[in-house]
Each structure stands twice: as C-alpha cells, then as structure tokens.
mmCIF file of C-alpha atoms in Angstrom:
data_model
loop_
_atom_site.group_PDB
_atom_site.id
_atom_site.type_symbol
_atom_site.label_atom_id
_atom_site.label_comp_id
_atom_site.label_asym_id
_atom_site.label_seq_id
_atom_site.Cartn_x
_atom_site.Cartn_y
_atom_site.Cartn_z
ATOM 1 C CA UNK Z 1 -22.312 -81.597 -85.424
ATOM 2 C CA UNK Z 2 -19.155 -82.546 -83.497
ATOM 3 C CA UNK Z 3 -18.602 -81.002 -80.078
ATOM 4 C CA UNK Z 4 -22.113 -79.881 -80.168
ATOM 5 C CA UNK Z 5 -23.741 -80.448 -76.566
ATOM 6 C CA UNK Z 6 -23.430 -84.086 -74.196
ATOM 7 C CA UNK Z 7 -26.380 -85.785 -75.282
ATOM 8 C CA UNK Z 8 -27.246 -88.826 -77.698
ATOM 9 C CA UNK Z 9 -29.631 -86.270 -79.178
ATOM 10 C CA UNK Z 10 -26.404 -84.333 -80.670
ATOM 11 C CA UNK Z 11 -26.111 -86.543 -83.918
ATOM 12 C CA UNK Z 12 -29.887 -86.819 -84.422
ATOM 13 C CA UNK Z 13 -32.610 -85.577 -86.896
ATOM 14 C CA UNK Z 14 -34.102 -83.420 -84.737
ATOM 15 C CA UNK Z 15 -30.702 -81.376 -83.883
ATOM 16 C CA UNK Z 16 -30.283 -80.910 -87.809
ATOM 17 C CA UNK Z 17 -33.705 -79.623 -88.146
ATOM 18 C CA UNK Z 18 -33.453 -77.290 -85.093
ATOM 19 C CA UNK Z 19 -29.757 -76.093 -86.542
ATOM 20 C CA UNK Z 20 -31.213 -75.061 -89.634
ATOM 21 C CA UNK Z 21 -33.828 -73.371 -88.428
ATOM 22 C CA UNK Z 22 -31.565 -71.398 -86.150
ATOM 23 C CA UNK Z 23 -29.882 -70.813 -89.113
ATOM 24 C CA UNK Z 24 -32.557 -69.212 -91.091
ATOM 25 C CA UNK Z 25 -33.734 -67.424 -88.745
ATOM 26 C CA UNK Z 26 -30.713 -65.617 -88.204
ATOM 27 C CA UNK Z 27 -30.415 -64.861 -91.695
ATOM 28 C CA UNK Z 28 -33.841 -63.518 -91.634
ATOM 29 C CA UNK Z 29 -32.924 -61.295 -88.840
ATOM 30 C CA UNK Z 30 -29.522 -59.994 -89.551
ATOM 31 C CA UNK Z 31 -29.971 -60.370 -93.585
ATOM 32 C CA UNK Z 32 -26.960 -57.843 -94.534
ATOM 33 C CA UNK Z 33 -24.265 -59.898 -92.215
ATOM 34 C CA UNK Z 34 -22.687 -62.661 -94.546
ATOM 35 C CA UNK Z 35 -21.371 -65.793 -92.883
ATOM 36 C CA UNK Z 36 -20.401 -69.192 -93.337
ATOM 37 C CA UNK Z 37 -23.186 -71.143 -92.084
ATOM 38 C CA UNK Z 38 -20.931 -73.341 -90.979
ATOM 39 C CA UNK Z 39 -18.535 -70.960 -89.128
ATOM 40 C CA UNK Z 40 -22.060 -69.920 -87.824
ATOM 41 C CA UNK Z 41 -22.511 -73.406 -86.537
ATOM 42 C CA UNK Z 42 -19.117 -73.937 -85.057
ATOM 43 C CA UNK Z 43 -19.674 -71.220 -82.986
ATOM 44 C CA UNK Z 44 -22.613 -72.337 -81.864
ATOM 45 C CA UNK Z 45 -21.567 -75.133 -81.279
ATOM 46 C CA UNK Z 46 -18.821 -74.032 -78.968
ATOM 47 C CA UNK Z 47 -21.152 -72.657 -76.943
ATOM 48 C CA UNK Z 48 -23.792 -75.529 -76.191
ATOM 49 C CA UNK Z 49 -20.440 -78.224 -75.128
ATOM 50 C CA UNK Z 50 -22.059 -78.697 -71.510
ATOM 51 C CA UNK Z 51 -25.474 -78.162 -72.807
ATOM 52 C CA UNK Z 52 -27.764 -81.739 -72.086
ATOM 53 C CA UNK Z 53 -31.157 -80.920 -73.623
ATOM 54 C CA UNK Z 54 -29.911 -79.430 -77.211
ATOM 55 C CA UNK Z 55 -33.104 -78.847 -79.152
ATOM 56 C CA UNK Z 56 -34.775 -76.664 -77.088
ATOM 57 C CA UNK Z 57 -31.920 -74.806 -75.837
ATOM 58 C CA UNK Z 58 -31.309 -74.177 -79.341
ATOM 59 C CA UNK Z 59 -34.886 -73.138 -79.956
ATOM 60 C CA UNK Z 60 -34.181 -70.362 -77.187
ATOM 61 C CA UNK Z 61 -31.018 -69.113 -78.769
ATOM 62 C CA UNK Z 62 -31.317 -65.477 -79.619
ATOM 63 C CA UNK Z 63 -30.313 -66.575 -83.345
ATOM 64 C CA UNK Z 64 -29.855 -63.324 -85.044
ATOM 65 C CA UNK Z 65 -27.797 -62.112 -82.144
ATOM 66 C CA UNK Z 66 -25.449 -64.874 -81.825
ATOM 67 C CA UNK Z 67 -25.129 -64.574 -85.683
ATOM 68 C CA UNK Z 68 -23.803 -60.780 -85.500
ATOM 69 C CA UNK Z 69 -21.769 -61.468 -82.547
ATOM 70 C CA UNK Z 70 -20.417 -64.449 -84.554
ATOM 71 C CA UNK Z 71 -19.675 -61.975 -87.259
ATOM 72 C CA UNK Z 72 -18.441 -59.106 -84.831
ATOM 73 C CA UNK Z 73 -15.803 -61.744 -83.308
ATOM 74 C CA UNK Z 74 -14.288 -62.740 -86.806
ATOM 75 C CA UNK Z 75 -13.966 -59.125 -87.755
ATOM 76 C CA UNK Z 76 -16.198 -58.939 -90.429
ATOM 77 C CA UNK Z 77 -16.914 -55.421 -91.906
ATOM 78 C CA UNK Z 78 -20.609 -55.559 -91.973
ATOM 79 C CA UNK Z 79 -21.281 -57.378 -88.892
ATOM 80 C CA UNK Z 80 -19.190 -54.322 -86.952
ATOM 81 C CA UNK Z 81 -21.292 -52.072 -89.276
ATOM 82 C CA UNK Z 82 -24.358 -53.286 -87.891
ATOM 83 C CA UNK Z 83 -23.288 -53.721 -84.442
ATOM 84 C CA UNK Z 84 -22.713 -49.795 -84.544
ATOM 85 C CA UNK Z 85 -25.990 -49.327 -86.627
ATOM 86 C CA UNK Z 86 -28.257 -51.440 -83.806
ATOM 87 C CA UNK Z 87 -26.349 -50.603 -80.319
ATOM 88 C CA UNK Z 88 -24.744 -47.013 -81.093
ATOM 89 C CA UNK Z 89 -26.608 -44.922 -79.091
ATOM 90 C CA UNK Z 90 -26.207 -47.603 -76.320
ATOM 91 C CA UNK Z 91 -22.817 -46.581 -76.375
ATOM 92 C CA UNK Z 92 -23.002 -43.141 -76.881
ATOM 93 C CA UNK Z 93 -25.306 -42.896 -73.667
ATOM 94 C CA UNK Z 94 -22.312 -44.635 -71.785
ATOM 95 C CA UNK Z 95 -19.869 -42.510 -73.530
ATOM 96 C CA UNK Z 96 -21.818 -39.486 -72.532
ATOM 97 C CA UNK Z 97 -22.028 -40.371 -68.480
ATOM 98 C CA UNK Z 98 -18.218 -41.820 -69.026
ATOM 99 C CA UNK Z 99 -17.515 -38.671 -66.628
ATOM 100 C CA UNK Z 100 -18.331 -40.713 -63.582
ATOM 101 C CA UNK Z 101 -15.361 -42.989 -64.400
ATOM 102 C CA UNK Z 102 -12.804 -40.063 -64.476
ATOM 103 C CA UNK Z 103 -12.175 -40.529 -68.095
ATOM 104 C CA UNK Z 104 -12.797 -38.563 -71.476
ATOM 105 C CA UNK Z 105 -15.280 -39.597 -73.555
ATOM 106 C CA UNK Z 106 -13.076 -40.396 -76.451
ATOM 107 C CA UNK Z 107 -11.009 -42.502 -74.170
ATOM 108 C CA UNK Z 108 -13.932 -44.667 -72.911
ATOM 109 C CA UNK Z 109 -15.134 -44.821 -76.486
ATOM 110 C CA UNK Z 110 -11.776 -46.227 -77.891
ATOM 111 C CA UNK Z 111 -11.413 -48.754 -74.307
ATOM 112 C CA UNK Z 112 -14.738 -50.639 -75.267
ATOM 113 C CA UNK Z 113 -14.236 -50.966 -78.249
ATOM 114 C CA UNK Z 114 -11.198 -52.522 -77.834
ATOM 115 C CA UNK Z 115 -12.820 -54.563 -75.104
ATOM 116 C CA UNK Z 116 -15.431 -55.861 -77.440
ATOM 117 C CA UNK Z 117 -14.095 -56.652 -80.536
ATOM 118 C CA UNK Z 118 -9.885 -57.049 -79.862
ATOM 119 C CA UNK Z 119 -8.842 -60.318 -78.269
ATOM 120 C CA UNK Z 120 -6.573 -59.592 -75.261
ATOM 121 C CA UNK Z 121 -3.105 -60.218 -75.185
ATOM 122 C CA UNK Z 122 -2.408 -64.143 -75.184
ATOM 123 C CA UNK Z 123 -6.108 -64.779 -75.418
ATOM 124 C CA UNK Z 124 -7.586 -65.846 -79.297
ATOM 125 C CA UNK Z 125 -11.110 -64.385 -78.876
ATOM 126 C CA UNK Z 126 -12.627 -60.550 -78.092
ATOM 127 C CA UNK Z 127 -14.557 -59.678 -75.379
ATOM 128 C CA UNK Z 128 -17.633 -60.218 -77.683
ATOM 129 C CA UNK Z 129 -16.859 -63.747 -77.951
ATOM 130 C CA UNK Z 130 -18.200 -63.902 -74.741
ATOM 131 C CA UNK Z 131 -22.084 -63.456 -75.323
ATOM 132 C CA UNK Z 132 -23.453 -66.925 -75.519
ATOM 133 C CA UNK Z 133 -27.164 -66.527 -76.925
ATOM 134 C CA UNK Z 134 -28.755 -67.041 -73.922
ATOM 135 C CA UNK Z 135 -30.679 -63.785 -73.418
ATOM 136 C CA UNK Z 136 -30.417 -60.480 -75.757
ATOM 137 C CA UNK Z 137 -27.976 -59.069 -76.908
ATOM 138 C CA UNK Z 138 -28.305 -55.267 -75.779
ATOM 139 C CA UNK Z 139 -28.721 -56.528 -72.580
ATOM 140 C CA UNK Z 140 -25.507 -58.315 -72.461
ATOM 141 C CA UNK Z 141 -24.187 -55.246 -74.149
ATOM 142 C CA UNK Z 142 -25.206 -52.933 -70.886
ATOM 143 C CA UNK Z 143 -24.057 -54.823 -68.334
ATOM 144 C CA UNK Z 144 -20.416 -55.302 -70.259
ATOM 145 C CA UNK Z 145 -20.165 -51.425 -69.923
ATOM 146 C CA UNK Z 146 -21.119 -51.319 -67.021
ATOM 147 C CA UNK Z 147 -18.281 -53.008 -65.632
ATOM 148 C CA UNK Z 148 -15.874 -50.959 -67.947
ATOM 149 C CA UNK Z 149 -16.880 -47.910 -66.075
ATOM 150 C CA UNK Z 150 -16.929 -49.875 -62.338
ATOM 151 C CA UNK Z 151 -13.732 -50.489 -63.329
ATOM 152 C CA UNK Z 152 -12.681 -47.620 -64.348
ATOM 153 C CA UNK Z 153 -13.888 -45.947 -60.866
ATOM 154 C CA UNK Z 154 -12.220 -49.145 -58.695
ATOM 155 C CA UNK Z 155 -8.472 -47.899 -60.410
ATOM 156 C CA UNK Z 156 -8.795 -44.085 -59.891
ATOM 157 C CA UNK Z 157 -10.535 -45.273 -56.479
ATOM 158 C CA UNK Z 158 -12.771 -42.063 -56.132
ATOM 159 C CA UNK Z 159 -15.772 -43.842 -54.520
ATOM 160 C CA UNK Z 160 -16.518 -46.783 -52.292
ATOM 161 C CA UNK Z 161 -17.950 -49.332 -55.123
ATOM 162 C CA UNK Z 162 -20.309 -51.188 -52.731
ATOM 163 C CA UNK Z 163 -21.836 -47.718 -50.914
ATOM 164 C CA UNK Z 164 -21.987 -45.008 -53.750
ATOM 165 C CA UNK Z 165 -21.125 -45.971 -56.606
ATOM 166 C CA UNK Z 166 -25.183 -47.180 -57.990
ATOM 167 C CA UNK Z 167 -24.721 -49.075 -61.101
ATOM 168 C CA UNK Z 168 -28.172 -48.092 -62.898
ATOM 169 C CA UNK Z 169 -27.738 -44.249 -61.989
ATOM 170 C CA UNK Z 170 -24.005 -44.477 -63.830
ATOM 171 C CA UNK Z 171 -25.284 -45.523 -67.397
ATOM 172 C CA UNK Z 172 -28.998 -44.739 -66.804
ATOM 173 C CA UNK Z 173 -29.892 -48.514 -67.479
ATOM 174 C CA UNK Z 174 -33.566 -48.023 -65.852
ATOM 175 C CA UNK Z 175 -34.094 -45.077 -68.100
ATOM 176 C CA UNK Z 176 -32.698 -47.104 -71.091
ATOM 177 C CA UNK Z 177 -35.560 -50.144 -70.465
ATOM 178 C CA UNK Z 178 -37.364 -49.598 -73.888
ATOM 179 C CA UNK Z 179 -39.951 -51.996 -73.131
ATOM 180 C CA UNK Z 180 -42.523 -50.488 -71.329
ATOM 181 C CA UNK Z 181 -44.125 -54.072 -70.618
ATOM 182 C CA UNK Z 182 -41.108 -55.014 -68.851
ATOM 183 C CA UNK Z 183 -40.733 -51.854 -67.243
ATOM 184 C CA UNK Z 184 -44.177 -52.206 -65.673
ATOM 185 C CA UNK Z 185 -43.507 -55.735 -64.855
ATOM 186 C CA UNK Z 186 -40.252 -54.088 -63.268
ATOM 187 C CA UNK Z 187 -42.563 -51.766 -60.708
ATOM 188 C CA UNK Z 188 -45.518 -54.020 -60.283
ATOM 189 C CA UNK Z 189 -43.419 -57.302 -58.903
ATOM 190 C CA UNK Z 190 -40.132 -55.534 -57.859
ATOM 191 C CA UNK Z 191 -40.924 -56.650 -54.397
ATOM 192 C CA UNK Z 192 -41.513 -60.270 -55.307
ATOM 193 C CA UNK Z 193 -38.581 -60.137 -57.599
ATOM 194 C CA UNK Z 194 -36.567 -59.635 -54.694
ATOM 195 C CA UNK Z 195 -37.420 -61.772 -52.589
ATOM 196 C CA UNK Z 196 -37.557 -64.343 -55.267
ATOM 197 C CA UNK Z 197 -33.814 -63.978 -55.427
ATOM 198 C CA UNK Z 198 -33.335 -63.515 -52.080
ATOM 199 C CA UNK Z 199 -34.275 -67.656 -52.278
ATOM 200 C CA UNK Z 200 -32.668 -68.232 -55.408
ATOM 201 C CA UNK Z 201 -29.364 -67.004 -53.709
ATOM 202 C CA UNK Z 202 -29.755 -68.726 -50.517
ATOM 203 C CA UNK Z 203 -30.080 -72.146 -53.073
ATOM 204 C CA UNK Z 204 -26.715 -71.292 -54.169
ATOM 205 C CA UNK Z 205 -23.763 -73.400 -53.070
ATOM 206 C CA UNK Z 206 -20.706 -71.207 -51.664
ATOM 207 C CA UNK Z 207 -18.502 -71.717 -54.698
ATOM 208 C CA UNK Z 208 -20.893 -70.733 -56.842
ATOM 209 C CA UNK Z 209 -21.944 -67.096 -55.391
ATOM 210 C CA UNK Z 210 -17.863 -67.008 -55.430
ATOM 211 C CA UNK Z 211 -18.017 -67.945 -59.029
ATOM 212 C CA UNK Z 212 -20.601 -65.428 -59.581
ATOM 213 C CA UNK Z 213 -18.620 -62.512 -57.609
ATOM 214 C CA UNK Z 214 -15.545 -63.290 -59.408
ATOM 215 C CA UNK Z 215 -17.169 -62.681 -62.369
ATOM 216 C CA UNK Z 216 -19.451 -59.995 -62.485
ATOM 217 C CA UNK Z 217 -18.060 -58.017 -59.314
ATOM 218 C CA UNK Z 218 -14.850 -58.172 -59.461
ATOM 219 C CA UNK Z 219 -14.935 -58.161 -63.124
ATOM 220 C CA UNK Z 220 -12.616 -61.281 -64.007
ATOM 221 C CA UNK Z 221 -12.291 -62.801 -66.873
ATOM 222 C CA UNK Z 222 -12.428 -66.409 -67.591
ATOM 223 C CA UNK Z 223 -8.401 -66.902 -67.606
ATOM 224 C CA UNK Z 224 -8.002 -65.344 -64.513
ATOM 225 C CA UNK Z 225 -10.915 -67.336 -62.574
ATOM 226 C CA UNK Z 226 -9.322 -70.916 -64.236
ATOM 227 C CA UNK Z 227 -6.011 -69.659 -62.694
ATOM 228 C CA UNK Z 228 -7.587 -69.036 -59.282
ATOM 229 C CA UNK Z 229 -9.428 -72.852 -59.212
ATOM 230 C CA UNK Z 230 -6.084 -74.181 -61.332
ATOM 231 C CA UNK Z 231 -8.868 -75.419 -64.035
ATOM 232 C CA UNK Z 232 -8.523 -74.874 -67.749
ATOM 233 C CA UNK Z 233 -10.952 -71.668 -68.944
ATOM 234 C CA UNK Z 234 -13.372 -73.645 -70.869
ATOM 235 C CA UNK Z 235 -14.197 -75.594 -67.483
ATOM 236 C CA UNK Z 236 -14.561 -72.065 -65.956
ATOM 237 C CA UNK Z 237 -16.627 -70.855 -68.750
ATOM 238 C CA UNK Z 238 -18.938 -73.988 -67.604
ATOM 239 C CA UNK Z 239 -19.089 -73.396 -64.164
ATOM 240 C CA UNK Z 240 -20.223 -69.604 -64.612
ATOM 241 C CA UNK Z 241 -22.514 -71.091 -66.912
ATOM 242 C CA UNK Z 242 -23.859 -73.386 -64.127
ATOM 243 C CA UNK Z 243 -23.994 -71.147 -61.645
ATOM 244 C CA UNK Z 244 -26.148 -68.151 -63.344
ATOM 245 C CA UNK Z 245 -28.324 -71.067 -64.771
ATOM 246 C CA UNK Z 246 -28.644 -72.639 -61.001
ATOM 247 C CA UNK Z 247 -30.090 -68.815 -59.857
ATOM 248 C CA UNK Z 248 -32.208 -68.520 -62.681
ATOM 249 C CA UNK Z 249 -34.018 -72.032 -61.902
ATOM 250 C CA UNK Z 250 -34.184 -71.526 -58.251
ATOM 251 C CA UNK Z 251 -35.499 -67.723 -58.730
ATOM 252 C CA UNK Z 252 -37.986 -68.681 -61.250
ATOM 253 C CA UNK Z 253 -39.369 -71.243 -59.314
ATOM 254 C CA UNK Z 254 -39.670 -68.965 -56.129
ATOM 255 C CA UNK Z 255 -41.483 -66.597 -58.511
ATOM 256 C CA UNK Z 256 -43.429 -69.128 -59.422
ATOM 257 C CA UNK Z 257 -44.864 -69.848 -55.733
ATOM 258 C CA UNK Z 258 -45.291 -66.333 -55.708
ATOM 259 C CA UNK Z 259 -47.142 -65.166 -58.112
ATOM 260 C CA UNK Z 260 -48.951 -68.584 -59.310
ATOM 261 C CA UNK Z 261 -49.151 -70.168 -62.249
ATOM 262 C CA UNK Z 262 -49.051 -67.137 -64.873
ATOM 263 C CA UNK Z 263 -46.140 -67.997 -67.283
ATOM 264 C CA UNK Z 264 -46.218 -64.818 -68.660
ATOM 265 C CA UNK Z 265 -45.675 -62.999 -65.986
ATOM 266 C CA UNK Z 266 -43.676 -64.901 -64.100
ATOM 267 C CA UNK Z 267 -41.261 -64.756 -67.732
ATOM 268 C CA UNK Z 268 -41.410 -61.066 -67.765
ATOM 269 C CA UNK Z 269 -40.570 -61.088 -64.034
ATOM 270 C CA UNK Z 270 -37.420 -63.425 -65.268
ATOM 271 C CA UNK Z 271 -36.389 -60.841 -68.160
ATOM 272 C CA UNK Z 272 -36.232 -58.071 -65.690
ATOM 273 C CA UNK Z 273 -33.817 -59.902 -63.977
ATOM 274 C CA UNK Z 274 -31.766 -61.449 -66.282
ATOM 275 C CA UNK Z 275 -31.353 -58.062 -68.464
ATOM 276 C CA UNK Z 276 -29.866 -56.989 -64.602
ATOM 277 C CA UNK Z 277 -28.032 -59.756 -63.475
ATOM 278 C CA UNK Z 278 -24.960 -57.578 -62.842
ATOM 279 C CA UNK Z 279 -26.945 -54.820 -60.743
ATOM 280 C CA UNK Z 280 -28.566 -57.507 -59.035
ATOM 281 C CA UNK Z 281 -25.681 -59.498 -58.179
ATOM 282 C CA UNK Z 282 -23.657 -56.545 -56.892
ATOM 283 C CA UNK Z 283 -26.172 -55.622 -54.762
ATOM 284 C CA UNK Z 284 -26.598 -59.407 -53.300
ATOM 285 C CA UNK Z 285 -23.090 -60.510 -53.310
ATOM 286 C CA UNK Z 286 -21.069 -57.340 -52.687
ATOM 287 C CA UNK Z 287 -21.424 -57.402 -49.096
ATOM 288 C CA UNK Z 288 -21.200 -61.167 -48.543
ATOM 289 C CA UNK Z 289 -17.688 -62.493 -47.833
ATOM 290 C CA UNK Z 290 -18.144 -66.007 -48.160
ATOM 291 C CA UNK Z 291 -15.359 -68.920 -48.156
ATOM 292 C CA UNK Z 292 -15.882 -71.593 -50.197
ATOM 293 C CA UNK Z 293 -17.269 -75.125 -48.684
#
C-alpha cells in the first residue's frame, strides 16, 4: 500500500497478508460499522508512515478500535452510534464530576464532543483522528478528557494544576480500571513501576520530555507544537510518536531488570502505564523546567 511505513517490507506478501487480517478482524469486532476497506486501509496507513518493522506493528494494532475511530472521524452514523453504545458511561462519569472544572454538565458534554468528532477550525481531521491504534481505545478515550477538564480548570484558574488539582481523583480513572488483573498488577508493582520510569525518563533526551510536556501537559495540539519547532505537523506527529515509544522501551526494559524475565507481568506492568501515560507524565514532567539541548 503506498505511504504505508519506511521499509522494503511495505510492498511485500507478508504486509498484504497482515493487512487483511487486520482487516477481518476488525470486522469481526466492530461487525455493525460499515467501511470501505480501503478507506480503512488508508487510514491505517497514515498512521504507520515512520513505522520500520510493519508486520508486527500491524499485528499489535488494536484493529477493531482503529476501525470505529476510522468510522467516528468520517462521520459515519453507526460508527458514532457505537462509539456512544461502547464508551457512554465513560463519558457520563466525566460529565458527572465535570463540576471540578467549573462548568455544567451539559456544557462539558457538548465541548467533547465537539473535541472528538469536529475538526477544528483550519484543521481537516477531529480530535478522534488522533488515536493511532497503539494501545486501547477507552484508554485513549480517558486521558483525552482528562485534559478537557485540566483545561477547563487552567482557564477559570481556581487551583494550582501541579499541587491540587490530582488527575485520577477528577474523573475517578483508578475507580474506572475494570480489569481487576491490571488493577492488582497496579498495587503489587506500583513501586517498581515507578522507579521503572523514573529510568525510562532519565533515558529521555531534553527535547523529547519537552515534546512530551507540550503535549500531554500543556495540552497542545499537533499544529501548535510544529509552529513552536517551525516543522510541518505530520513531522510533529512523528516526534511525539518517538518520544512516548523511546519511554515505553526504556521503562520496559528497566521493568524488565526488575522483576526478571516474566513477560506477563512485566506486560501488565506496561498496560498500567500506558492506559496512564498522562497522570504519569504530569506527575514526572510538571515540575521539571528543562531547556532543550
């Protein structure tokens, strides 16, 4: 497929074969969303330009999610439908503790929405747009409102954002964990977690914990971190990419010295922290004021 990833692989067998079966399975999992497989594909496809290894990054593509955001970003009917149908009371529980932003509920309702699924002005793609497959869906979901409502409390500036303002007490993301395997994982390793990315911060070039707390502190969007580095957005987009990927590696391979050679646990460990990477970066960024090497 053209534009799909940097490698020789791209135009070879075993990328067909790994795009259908991404394919399929994300029919199988979102059956009552209709969509051009090939609109399906082009989207993917926009998302794996910088991508080296293609075939099994596409084998780790949550398929069925990038399918209904593909949907959700077109507009279609049924893929908003079933947005609503799988994440509603998501967004009903940030709706309800909306208070904490100084803002009605119906207000905060109609703002993410329009957030999500309504390109900004001058821009061609929602907010959705921005979810690239990488981890689940919901989990991208929760840490997009949860910036709605930091931001909400930065403009009517009622708190100090990096003392009081606690991220997981505001939409009750710790009581929202619905997997109790991860939630033990959570307690049992919390202090290994932490130090884990303690390291896997420290591995982290200056620019890119700047890159990091332009984008999920200070809540930027691509356009306005490509005007800030004069670069177009799609390089931006690539460098954020780059620079969550370069914590993940260095973090799982802390975890790794940590607690051995137990995959599973050191990929539950991993899913903890990548379902938080928001909380966690706030909380190892906020108070670092850091100029760029």
């Amino acid at each position: 497929m053209a534009g799909l990833g940097r490698s020789s692989e791209a135009a070879g067998p075993e990328v067909a074969a790994a795009l259908d079966e991404l394919v399929a399975l994300a029919r199988s999992e979102e059956p009552t969303i209709e969509i051009d497989p090939a609109q399906y594909l082009r989207y993917v496809g926009e998302r794996c330009i910088d991508v080296e290894h293609l075939v099994p990054h596409l084998q780790l593509l949550r398929a069925g999610d990038l399918w209904l955001a593909c949907g959700c970003a077109a507009g279609h009917n049924d893929a908003l439908v079933r947005f609503q149908a799988r994440f509603g009371t998501d967004i009903e529980a940030a709706i309800a503790r909306s208070g904490n932003a100084d803002v009605s509920p119906e207000d905060f309702r109609q703002h993410l929405l329009t957030k999500l699924f309504t390109a900004p002005e001058g821009e061609t793609l929602p907010r959705i747009a921005e979810y690239s497959g990488r981890g689940p869906l919901r989990g991208w979901l929760r840490i997009t409102i949860v910036r709605q409502v930091i931001d909400f409390v930065r403009r009517t500036q009622r708190r100090d954002l990096g003392h009081q303002v606690d991220e997981t007490e505001l939409l009750g993301l710790r009581a929202a964990t619905v997997d109790p395997e991860l939630a033990m994982v959570q307690d049992r390793f919390q202090d290994e977690l932490r130090e884990a990315l303690r390291e896997g911060f420290a591995a982290l070039s200056p620019r890119e914990r700047n890159l990091l707390r332009h984008f999920l502190i200070h809540g930027l969007g691509i356009d306005e971190v490509g005007k800030i580095y004069r670069v177009h957005r799609a390089t931006a987009h690539r460098w954020r990419l780059r620079a969550q990927e370069a914590l993940f590696a260095s973090t799982r391979e802390a975890l790794r010295r940590s607690l051995g050679t137990n995959s599973t646990e050191v990929k539950n460990a991993m899913l903890v922290m990548q379902s938080q990477l928001h909380i966690t970066v706030q909380r190892y960024l906020s108070g670092d004021s850091e100029h760029e090497a």
